[in-house]
PDB file of C-alpha atoms in Angstrom:
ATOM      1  CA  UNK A1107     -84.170 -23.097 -56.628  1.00 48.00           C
ATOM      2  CA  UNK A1108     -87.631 -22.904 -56.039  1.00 49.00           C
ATOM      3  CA  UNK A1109     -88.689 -21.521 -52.298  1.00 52.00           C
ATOM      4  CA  UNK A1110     -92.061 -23.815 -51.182  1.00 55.00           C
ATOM      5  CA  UNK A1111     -91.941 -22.104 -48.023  1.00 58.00           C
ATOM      6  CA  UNK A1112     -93.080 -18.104 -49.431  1.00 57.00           C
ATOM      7  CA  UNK A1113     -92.870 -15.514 -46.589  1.00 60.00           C
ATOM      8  CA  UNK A1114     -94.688 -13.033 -48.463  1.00 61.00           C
ATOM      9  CA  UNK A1115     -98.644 -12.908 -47.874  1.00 62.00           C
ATOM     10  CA  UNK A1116    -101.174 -12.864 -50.621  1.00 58.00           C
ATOM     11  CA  UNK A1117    -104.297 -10.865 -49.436  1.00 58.00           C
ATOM     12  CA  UNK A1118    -107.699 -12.184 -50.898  1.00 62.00           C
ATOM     13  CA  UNK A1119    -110.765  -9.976 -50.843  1.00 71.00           C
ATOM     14  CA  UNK A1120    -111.915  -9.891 -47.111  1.00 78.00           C
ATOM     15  CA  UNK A1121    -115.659 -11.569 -46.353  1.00 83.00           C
ATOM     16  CA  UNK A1122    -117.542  -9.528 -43.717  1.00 87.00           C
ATOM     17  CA  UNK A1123    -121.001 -10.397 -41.954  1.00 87.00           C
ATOM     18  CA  UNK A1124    -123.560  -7.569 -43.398  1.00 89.00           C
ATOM     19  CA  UNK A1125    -126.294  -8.842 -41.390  1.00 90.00           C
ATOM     20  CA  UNK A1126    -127.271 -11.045 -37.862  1.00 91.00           C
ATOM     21  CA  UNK A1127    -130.743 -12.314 -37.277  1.00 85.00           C
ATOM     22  CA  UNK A1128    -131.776 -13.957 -34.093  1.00 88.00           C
ATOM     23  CA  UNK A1129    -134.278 -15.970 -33.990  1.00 84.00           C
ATOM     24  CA  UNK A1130    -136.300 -18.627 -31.892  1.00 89.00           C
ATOM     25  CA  UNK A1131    -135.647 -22.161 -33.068  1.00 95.00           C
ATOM     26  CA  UNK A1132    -139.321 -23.718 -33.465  1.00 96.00           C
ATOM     27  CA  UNK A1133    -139.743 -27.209 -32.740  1.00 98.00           C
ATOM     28  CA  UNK A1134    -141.893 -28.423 -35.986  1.00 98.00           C
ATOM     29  CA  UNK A1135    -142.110 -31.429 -38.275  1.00 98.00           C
ATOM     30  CA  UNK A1136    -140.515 -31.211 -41.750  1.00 97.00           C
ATOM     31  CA  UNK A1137    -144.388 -30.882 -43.177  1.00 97.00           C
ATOM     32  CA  UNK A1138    -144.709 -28.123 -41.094  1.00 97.00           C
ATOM     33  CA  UNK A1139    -141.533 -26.670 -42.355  1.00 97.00           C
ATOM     34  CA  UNK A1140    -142.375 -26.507 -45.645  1.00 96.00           C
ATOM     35  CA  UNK A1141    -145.779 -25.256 -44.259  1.00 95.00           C
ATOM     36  CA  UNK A1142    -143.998 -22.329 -43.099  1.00 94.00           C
ATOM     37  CA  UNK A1143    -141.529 -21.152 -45.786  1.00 92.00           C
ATOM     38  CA  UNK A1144    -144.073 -20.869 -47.796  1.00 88.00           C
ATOM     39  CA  UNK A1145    -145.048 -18.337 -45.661  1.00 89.00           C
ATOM     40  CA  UNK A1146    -141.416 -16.087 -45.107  1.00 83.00           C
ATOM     41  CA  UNK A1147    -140.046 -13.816 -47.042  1.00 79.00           C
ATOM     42  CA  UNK A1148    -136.764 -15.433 -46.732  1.00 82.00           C
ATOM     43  CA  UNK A1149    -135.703 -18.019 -48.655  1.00 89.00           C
ATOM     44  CA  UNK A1150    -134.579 -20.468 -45.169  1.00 92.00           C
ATOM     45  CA  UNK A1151    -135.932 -21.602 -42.390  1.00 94.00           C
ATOM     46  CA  UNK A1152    -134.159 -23.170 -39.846  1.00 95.00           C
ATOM     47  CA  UNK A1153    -136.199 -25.400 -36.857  1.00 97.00           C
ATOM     48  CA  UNK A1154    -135.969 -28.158 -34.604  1.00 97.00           C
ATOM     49  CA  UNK A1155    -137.151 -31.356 -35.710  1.00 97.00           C
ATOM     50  CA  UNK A1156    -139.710 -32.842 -33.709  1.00 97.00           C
ATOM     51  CA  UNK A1157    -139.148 -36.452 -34.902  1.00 96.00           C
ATOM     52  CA  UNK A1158    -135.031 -36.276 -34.834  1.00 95.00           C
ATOM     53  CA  UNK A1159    -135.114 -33.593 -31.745  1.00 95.00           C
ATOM     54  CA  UNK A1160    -132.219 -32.181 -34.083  1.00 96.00           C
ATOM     55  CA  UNK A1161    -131.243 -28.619 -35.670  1.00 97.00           C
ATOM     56  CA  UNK A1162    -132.542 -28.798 -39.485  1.00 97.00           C
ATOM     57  CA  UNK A1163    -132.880 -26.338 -42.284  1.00 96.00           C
ATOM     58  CA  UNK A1164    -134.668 -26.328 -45.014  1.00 97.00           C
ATOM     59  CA  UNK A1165    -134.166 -23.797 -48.034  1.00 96.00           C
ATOM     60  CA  UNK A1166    -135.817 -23.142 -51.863  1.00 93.00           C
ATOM     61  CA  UNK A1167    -132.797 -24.194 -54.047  1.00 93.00           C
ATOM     62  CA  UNK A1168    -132.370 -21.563 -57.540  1.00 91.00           C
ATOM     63  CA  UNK A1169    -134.375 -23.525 -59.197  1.00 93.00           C
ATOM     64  CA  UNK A1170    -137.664 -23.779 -57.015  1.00 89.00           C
ATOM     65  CA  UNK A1171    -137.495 -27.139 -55.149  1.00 94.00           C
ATOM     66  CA  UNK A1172    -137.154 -27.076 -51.713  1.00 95.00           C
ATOM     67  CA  UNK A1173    -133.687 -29.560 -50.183  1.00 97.00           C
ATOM     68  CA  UNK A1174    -133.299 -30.384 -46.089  1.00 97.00           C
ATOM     69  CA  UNK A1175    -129.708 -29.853 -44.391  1.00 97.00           C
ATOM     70  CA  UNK A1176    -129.922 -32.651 -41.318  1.00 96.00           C
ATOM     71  CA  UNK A1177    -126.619 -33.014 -39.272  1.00 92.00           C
ATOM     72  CA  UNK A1178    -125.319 -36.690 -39.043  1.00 89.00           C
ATOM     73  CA  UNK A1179    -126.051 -38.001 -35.543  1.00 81.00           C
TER      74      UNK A1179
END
């Protein structure tokens, strides 16, 4: 008979936040975006786009070139 409903739990490796930043979240244009993380150490910037009035980020991908997260409206 084969049980679908296991009582025993599995434990997988537990995740844990090493680090919080805070930040201000700078109104800008994506040009000015880019502007800036050329400028940070960090690989992310996250900012308010002026022409969407919407939370964006924009990061380097592995291989150099630069890709936009924008949240559906």
């Amino acid at each position: 008979m084969l049980n679908v409903f296991r009582t025993e739990r599995i434990d997988h490796e537990e995740r844990h936040v090493l680090e919080t930043e805070r930040f201000p979240i700078k109104p800008m244009t994506v040009e000015e975006a880019i502007d800036t993380l050329d400028t940070v150490r960090v690989g992310l910037l996250v900012f308010r786009n002026t022409e969407t009035e919407r939370v964006n980020v924009l990061y380097r991908r592995d291989d150099g070139h630069l890709a936009l997260i924008e949240p559906e409206p």
